[in-house]
Short mmCIF file of C-alpha atoms in Angstrom, two decimals:
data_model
loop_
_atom_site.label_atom_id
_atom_site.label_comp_id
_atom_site.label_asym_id
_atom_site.label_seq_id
_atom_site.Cartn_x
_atom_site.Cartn_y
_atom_site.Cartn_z
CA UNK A 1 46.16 45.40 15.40
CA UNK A 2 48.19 48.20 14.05
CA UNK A 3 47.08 49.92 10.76
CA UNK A 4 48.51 48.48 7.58
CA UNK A 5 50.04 50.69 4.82
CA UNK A 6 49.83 48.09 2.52
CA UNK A 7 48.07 45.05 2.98
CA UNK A 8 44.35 44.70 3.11
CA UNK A 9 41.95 41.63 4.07
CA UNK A 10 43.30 39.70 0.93
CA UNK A 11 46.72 40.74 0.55
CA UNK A 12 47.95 44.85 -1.53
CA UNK A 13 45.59 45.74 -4.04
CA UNK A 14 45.02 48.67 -6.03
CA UNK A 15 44.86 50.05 -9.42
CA UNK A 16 48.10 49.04 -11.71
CA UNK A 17 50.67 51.38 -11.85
CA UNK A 18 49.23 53.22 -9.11
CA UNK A 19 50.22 53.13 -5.48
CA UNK A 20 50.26 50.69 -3.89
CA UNK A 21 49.90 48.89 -7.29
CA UNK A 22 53.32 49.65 -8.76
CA UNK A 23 56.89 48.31 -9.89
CA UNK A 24 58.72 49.48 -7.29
CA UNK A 25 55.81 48.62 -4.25
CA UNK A 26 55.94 45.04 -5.80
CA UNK A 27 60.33 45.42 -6.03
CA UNK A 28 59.98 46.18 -2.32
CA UNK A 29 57.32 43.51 -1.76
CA UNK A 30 59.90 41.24 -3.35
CA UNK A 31 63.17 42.52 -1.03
CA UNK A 32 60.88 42.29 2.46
CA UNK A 33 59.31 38.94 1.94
CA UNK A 34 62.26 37.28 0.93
CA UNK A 35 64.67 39.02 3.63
CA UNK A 36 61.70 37.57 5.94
CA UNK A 37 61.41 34.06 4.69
CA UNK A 38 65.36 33.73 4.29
CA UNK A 39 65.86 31.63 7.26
CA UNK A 40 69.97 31.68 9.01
CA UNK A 41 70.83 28.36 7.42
CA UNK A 42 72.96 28.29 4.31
CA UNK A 43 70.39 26.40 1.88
CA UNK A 44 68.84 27.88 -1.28
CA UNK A 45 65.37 29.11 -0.13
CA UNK A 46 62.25 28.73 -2.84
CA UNK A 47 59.92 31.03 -3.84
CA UNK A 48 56.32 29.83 -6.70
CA UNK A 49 54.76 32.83 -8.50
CA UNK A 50 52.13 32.51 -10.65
CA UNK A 51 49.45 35.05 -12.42
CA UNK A 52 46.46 35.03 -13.19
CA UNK A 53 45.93 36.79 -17.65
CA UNK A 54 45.80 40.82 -16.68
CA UNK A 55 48.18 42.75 -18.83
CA UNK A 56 49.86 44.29 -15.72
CA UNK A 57 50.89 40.88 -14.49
CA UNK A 58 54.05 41.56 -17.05
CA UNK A 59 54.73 44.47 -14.84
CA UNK A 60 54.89 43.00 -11.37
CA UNK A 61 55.82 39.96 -11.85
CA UNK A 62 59.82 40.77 -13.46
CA UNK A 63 59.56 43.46 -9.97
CA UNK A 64 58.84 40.81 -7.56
CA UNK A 65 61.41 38.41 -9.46
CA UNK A 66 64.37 41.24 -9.12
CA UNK A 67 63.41 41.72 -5.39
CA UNK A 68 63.68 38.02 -4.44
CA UNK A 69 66.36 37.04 -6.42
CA UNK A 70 68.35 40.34 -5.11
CA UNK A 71 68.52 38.64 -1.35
CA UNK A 72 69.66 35.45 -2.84
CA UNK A 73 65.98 33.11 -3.30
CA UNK A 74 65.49 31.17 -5.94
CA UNK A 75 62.31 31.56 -7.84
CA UNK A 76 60.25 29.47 -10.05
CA UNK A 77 57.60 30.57 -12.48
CA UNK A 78 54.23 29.00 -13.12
CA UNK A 79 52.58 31.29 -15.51
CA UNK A 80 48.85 31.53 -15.40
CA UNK A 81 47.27 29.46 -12.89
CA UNK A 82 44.51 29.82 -9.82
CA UNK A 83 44.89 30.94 -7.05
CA UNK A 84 44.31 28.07 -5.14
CA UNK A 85 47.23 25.80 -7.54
CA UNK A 86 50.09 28.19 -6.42
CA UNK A 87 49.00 27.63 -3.22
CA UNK A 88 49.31 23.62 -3.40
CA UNK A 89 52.50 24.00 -5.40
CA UNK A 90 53.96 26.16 -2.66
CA UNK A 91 53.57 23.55 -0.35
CA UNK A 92 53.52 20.19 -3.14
CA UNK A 93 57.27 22.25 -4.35
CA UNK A 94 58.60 22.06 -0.56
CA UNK A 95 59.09 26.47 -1.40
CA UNK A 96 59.22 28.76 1.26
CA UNK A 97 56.87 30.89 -0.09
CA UNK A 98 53.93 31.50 -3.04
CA UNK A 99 52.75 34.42 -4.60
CA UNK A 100 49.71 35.12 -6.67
CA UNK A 101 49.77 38.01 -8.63
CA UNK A 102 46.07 38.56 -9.17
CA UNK A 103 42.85 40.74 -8.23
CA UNK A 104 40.87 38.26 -8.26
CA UNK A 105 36.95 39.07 -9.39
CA UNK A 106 37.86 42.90 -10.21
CA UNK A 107 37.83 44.75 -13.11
CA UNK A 108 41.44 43.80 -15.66
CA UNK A 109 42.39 47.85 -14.45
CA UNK A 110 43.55 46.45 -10.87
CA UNK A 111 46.08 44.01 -9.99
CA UNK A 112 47.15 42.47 -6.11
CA UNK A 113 49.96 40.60 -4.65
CA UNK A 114 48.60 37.67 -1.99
CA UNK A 115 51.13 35.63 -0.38
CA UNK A 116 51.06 32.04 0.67
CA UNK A 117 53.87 30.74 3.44
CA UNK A 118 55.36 27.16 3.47
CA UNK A 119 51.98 25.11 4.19
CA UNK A 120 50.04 26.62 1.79
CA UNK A 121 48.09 29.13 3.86
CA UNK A 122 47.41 33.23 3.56
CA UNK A 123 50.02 34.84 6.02
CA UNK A 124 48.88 35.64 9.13
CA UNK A 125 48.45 39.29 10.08
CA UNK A 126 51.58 39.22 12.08
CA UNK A 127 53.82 37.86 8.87
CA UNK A 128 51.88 40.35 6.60
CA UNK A 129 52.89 43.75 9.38
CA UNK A 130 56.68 41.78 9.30
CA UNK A 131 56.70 42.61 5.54
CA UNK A 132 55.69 45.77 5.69
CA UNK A 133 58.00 47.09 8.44
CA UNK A 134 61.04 45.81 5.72
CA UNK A 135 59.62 47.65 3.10
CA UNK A 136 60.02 50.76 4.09
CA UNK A 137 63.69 50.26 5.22
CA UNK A 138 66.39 51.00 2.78
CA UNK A 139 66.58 48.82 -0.41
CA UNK A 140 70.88 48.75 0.48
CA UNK A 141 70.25 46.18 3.62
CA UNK A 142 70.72 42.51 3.26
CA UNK A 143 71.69 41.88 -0.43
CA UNK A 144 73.29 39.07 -1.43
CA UNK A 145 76.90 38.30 -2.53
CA UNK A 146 76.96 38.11 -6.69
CA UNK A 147 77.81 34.54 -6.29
CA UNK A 148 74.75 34.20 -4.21
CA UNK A 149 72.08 36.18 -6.44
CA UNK A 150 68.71 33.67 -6.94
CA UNK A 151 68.27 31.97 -10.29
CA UNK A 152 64.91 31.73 -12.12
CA UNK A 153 63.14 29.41 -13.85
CA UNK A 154 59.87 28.61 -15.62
CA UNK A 155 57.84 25.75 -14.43
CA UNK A 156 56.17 24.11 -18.03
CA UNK A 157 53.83 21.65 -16.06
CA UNK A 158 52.68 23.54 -13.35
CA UNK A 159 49.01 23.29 -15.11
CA UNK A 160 49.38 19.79 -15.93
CA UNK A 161 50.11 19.12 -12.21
CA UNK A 162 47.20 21.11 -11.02
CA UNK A 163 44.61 19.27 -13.08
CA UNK A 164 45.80 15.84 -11.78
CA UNK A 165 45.56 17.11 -7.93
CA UNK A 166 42.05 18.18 -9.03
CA UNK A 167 40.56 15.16 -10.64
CA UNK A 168 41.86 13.17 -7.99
CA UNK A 169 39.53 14.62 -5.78
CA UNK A 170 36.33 13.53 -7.66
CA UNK A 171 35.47 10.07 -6.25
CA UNK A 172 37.33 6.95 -8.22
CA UNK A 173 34.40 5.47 -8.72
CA UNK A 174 32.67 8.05 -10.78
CA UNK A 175 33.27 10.06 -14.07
CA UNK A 176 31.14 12.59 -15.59
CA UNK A 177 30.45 10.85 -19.00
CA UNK A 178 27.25 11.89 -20.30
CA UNK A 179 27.08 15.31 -18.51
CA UNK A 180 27.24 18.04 -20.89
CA UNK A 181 28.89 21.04 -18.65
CA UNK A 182 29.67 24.95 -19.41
CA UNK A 183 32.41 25.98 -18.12
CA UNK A 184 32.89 30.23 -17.80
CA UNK A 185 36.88 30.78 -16.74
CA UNK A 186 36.29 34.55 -17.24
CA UNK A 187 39.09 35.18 -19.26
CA UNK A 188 41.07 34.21 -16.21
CA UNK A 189 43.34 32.25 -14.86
CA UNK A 190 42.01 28.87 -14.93
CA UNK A 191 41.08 29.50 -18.76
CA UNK A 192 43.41 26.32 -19.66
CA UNK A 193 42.89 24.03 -16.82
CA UNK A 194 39.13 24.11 -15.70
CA UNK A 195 38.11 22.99 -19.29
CA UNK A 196 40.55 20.23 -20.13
CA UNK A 197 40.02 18.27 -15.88
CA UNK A 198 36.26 18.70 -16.46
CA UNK A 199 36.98 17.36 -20.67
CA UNK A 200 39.20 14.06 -19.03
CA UNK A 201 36.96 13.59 -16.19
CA UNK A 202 34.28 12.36 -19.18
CA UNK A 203 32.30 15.93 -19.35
CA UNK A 204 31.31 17.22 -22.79
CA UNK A 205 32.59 20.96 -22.14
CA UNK A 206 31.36 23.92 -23.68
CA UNK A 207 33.85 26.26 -22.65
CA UNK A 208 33.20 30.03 -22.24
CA UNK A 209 35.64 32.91 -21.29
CA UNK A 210 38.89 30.96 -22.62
CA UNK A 211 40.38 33.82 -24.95
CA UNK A 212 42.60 36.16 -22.71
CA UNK A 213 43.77 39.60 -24.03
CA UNK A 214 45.15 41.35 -21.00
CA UNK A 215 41.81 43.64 -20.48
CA UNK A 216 39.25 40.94 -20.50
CA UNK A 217 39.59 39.36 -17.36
CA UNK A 218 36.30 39.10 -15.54
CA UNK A 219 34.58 41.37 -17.90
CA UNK A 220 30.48 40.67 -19.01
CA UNK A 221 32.07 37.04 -17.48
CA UNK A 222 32.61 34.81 -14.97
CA UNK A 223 31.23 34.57 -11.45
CA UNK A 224 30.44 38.30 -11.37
CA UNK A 225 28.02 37.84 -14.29
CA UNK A 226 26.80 34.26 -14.34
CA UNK A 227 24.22 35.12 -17.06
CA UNK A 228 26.57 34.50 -19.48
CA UNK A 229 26.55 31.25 -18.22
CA UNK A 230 23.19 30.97 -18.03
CA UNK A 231 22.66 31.85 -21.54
CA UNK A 232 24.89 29.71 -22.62
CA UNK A 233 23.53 26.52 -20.89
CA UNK A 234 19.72 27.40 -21.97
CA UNK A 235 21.41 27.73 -25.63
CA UNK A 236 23.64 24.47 -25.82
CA UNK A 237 21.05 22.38 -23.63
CA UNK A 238 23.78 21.51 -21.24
CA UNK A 239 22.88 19.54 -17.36
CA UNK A 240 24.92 22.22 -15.17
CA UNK A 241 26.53 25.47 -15.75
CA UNK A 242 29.92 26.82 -13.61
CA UNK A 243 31.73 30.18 -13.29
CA UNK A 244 34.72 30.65 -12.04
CA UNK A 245 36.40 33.96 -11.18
CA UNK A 246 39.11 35.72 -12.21
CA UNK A 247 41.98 33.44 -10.43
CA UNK A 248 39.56 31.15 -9.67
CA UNK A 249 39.06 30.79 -5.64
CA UNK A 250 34.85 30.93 -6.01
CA UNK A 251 32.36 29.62 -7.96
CA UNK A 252 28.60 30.18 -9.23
CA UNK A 253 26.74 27.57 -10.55
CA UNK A 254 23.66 27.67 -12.76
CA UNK A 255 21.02 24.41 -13.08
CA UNK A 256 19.70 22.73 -16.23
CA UNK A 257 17.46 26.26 -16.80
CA UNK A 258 19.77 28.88 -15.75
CA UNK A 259 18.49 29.54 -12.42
CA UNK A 260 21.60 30.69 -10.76
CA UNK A 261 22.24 28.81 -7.49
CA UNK A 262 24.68 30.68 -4.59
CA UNK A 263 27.41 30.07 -2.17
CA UNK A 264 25.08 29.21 0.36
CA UNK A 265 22.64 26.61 -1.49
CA UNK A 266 26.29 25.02 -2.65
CA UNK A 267 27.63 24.50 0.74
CA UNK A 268 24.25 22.80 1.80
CA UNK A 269 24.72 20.75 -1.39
CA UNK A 270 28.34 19.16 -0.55
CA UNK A 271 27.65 19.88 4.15
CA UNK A 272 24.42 17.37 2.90
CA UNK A 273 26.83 15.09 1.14
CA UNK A 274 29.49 14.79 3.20
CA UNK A 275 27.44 14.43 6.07
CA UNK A 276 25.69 11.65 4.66
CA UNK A 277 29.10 9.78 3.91
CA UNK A 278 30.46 10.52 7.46
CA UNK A 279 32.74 12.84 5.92
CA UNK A 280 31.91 15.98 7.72
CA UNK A 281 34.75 17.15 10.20
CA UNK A 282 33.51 19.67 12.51
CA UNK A 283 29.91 18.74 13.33
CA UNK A 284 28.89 21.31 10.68
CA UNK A 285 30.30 24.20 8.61
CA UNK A 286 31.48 27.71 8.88
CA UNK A 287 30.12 30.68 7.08
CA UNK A 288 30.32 34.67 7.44
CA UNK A 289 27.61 36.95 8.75
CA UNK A 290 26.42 37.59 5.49
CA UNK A 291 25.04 34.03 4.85
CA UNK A 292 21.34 33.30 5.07
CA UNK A 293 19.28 32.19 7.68
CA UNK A 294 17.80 29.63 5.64
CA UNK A 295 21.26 27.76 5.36
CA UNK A 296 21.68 27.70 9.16
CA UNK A 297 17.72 26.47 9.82
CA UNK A 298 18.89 23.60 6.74
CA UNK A 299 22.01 22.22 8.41
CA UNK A 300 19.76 22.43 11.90
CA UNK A 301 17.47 19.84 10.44
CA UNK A 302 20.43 17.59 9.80
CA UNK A 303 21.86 17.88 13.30
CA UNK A 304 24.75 20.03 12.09
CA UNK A 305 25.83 23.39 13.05
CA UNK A 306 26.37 26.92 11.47
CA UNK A 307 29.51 28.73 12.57
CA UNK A 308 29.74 32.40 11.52
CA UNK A 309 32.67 34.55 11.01
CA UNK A 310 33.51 38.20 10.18
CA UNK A 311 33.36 38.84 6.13
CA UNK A 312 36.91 37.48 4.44
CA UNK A 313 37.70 34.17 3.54
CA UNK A 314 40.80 34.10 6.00
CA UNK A 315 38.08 34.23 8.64
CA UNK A 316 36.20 31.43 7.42
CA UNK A 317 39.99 29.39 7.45
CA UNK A 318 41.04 30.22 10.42
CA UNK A 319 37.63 29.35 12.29
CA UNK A 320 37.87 25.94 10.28
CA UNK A 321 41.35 25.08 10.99
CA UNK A 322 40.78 26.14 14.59
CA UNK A 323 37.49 23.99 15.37
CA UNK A 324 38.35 21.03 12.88
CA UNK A 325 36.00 21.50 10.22
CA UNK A 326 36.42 21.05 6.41
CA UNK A 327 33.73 22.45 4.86
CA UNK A 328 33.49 26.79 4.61
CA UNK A 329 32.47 29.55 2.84
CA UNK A 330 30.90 32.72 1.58
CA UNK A 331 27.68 33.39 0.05
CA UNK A 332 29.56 34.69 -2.88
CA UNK A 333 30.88 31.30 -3.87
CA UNK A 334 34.34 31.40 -2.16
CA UNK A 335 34.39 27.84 -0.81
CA UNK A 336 36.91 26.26 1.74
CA UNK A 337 36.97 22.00 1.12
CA UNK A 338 40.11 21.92 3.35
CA UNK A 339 40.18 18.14 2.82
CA UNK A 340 41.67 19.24 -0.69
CA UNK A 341 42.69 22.61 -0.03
CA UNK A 342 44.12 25.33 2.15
CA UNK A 343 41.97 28.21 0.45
CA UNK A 344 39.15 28.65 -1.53
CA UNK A 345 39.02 26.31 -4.99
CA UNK A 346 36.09 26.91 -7.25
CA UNK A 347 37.13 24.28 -9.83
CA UNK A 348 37.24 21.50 -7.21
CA UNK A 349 33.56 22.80 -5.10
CA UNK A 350 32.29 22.17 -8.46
CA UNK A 351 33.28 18.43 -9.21
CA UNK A 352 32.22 18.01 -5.54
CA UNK A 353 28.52 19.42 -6.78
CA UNK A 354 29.02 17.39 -9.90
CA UNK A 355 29.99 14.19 -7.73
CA UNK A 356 26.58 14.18 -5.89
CA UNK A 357 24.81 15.11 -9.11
CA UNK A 358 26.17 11.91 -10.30
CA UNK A 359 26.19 9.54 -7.53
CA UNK A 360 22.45 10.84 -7.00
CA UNK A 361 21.20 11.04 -10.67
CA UNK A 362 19.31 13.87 -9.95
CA UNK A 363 19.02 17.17 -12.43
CA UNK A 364 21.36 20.27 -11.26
CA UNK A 365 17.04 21.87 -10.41
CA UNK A 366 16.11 19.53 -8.25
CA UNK A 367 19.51 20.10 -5.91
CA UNK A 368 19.89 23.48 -6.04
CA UNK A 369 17.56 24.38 -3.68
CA UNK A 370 18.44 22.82 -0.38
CA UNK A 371 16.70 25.26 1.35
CA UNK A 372 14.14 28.70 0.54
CA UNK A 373 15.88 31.33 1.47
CA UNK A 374 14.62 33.84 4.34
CA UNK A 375 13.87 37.13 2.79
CA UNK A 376 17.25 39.61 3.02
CA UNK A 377 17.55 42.91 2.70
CA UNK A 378 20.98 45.16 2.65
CA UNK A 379 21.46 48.57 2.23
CA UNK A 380 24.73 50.27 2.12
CA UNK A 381 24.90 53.95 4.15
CA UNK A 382 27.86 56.37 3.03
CA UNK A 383 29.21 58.42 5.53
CA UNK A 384 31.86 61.13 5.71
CA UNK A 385 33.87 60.28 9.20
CA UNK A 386 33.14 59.60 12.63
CA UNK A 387 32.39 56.65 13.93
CA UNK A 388 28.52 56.24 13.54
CA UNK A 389 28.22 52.76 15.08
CA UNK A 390 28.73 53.92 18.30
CA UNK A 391 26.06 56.21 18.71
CA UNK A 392 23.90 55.92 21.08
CA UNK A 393 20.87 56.35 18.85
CA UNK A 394 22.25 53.68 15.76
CA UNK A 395 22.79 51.04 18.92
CA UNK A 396 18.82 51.62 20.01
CA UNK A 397 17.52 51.23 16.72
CA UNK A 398 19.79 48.04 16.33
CA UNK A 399 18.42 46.90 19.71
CA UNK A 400 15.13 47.68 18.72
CA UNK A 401 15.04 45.84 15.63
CA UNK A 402 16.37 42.86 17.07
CA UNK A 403 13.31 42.81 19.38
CA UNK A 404 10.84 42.88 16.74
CA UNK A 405 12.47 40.17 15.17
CA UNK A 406 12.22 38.53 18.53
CA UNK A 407 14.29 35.26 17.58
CA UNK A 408 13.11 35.02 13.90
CA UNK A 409 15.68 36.70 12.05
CA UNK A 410 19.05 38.61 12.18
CA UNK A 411 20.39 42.26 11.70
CA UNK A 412 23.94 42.75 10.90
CA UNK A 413 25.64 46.14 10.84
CA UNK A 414 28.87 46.20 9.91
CA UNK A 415 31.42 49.35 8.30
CA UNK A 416 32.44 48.49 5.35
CA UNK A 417 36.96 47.18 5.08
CA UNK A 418 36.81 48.72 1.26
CA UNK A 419 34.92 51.92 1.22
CA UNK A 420 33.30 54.57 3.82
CA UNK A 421 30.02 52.43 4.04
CA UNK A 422 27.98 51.10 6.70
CA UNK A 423 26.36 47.77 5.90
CA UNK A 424 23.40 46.71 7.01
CA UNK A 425 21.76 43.85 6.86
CA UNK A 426 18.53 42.14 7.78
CA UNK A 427 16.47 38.98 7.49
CA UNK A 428 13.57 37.51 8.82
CA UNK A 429 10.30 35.38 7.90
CA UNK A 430 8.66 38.92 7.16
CA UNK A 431 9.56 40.63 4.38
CA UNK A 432 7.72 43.94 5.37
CA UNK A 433 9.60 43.77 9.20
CA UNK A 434 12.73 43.22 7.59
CA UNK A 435 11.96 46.50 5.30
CA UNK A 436 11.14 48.68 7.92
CA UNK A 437 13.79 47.00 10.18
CA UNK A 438 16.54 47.86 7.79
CA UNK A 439 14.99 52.11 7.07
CA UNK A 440 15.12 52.49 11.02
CA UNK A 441 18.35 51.93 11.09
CA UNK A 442 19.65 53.55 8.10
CA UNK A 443 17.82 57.01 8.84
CA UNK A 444 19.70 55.95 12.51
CA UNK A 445 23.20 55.79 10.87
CA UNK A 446 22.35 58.70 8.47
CA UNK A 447 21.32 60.90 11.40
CA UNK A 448 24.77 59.93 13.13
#
């Protein structure tokens, strides 16, 4: 794979109104991807935005609009929404191509651009290298006629739409009257919608993280701090507790007492379910190297598989769409239902959770721990260049560690996509192996 200029594992990001993060970047963003997706034939071609509440969403999203609309696409505007609606609505609008303008669980000082083709899906690698090759051509080349200029409009029930796609995945024959919920939209973009599905699905919601400012997104809220959650739900008394990030594509839930469970325990929760219903595409589900050991041993003892992929939800996707399954995910809470979805959805994981809370009247405690989890240790190592992994002396102590292990536990070492950092990661029935284990190689890497 060639290296990309712009694009990283989940579409451009970077801080606003720095590069890559600017007006003109997201002008040129606009030009290439709609020069790309404008096929030969005469008809108007369709492009969704929407946003999730950062203040520099006012900045990119009038640049992307001039860029499209100057190659003659039409473009319709959503406004706030996750991450996973524009998605639907990008296939659900029969448009030839979505755009969320969001950066997801980071701080409200960074912004991204992730891009969605016709069926709903993150473009592949290929598209994404397309795009950039056009954006660093001239911005003269293949404008349109002023006759044939794009017009834009604003979408008013874009939300409204979402939140009927979402409660029509909870089962008919349930409702969640009775269950008093928190719901933490981080100041994000689900702020409007998570609150009022949960409110007509029956909940009583206690809504936290629903006042947007522009510079609150995601801050001492959300899924990246889930004890404001947990506060709340120890406070108000409330059955279950749910965080959402940012532009809402994961999820953290916290039981009756504020014990916070994780991506993993949740994916046990709904693989358990669905397997139990005959639901489960697949034979099992599909998770990253980072999830733990205990989740694979858990799905073993129901006769289901774990499948792991690099780090990156597009991983996870393309792993599921490739071997049939429908349930994936990350530890962090980014979880794939592609029954309902064609990328992560945090709001509807959690009416899946809440549907076998429900339909097995059981407190949030009693099923969010579906397995212990094997003890896991990571340490990040900075380094300055080079390529320490392939050392001779980093590979011996990663050899060596695996035979200690001997079968009862896992090392990962992986460099970092983000930052100069080697990762690495161990787990194991002994906590004290798994320590030493996970020094070796460090001092290995930091020798290298």
């Amino acid at each position: 794979m060639s290296k990309r200029a712009y694009f990283g594992t989940d579409g451009i990001r970077g801080q606003a109104n720095k590069h890559p993060m600017t007006a003109e970047v997201a002008l040129r963003v606009g030009l290439a991807a709609g020069k790309l997706f404008r096929s030969q034939d005469d008809r108007r071609h369709l492009v969704v935005i929407g946003k999730d509440t950062r203040l520099s969403g006012y900045m990119i999203e009038p640049a992307l609009v001039a860029g499209l609309t100057s190659v003659g696409l039409d473009v319709r505007l959503f406004g706030p929404l996750p991450t996973p609606a524009v998605a639907m609505m990008t296939r659900s609008m029969r448009a030839d191509l979505g755009i969320m303008i969001s950066a997801s669980h980071n701080s409200f000082a960074d912004n991204g651009i992730k891009l969605f083709g016709p069926d709903g899906y993150k473009l592949s690698d290929a598209q994404e290298l397309g795009i950039e090759a056009l954006m660093d051509q001239g911005l003269q080349e293949g404008l349109a006629a002023p006759r044939e200029l794009g017009r834009v409009k604003r979408i008013d029930d874009a939300q409204a739409r979402y939140v009927e796609i979402v409660k029509a995945t909870f089962p008919r024959h349930l409702n969640l009257s009775g269950l008093r919920i928190v719901i933490d939209c981080a100041n994000g973009a689900a702020y409007k919608v998570a609150p009022t599905a949960l409110y007509e699905l029956g909940a009583e919601v206690i809504s936290l993280g629903v006042s947007p400012d522009g510079a609150n997104i995601n801050e001492e809220c959300g899924s990246t701090h889930p004890e404001a959650m947990a506060k709340m739900v120890r406070e108000y008394r409330a059955d279950i507790g749910i965080a959402l990030d940012g532009d809402a594509d994961r999820l953290v839930i916290c039981d009756e007492k504020g014990v916070v469970v994780d991506g993993d325990q949740i994916m046990a929760i709904i693989a358990g379910a669905f397997a139990k219903a005959g639901a489960l595409k697949g034979g099992g589900v599909v998770a990253t190297v980072m999830s733990n050991l205990g989740l694979e041993r858990q799905l073993n003892t129901l006769g289901l598989s774990l499948e792991r992929t690099a780090v990156g939800d597009r991983y996870v996707m393309q792993r599921m769409r490739e071997g049939g399954f429908n349930v994936g995910g990350e530890q962090s809470g980014h979880l794939i239902l592609s029954d309902f979805s064609t990328t992560g959805d945090g709001l509807i994981a959690a009416l899946q959770v809440l549907a076998v809370m429900v339909e097995s009247d059981k407190p949030m405690s009693a099923l969010g721990r579906q397995f212990e989890p094997v003890p896991q240790l990571l340490e990040n190592v900075r380094f300055a260049g080079g390529k320490p992994l392939e050392a001779k002396a980093v590979k011996d102590a990663i050899a060596d560690g695996e035979s200690q292990l001997n079968g009862a536990g896992r090392i990962v070492v992986r460099a970092s996509g983000t930052e100069p950092l080697i990762r690495i990661m161990a787990e194991g029935d002994d906590p004290a192996l798994v320590k030493k284990v996970v020094k070796s190689i460090a001092s290995a890497v930091k020798a290298a």
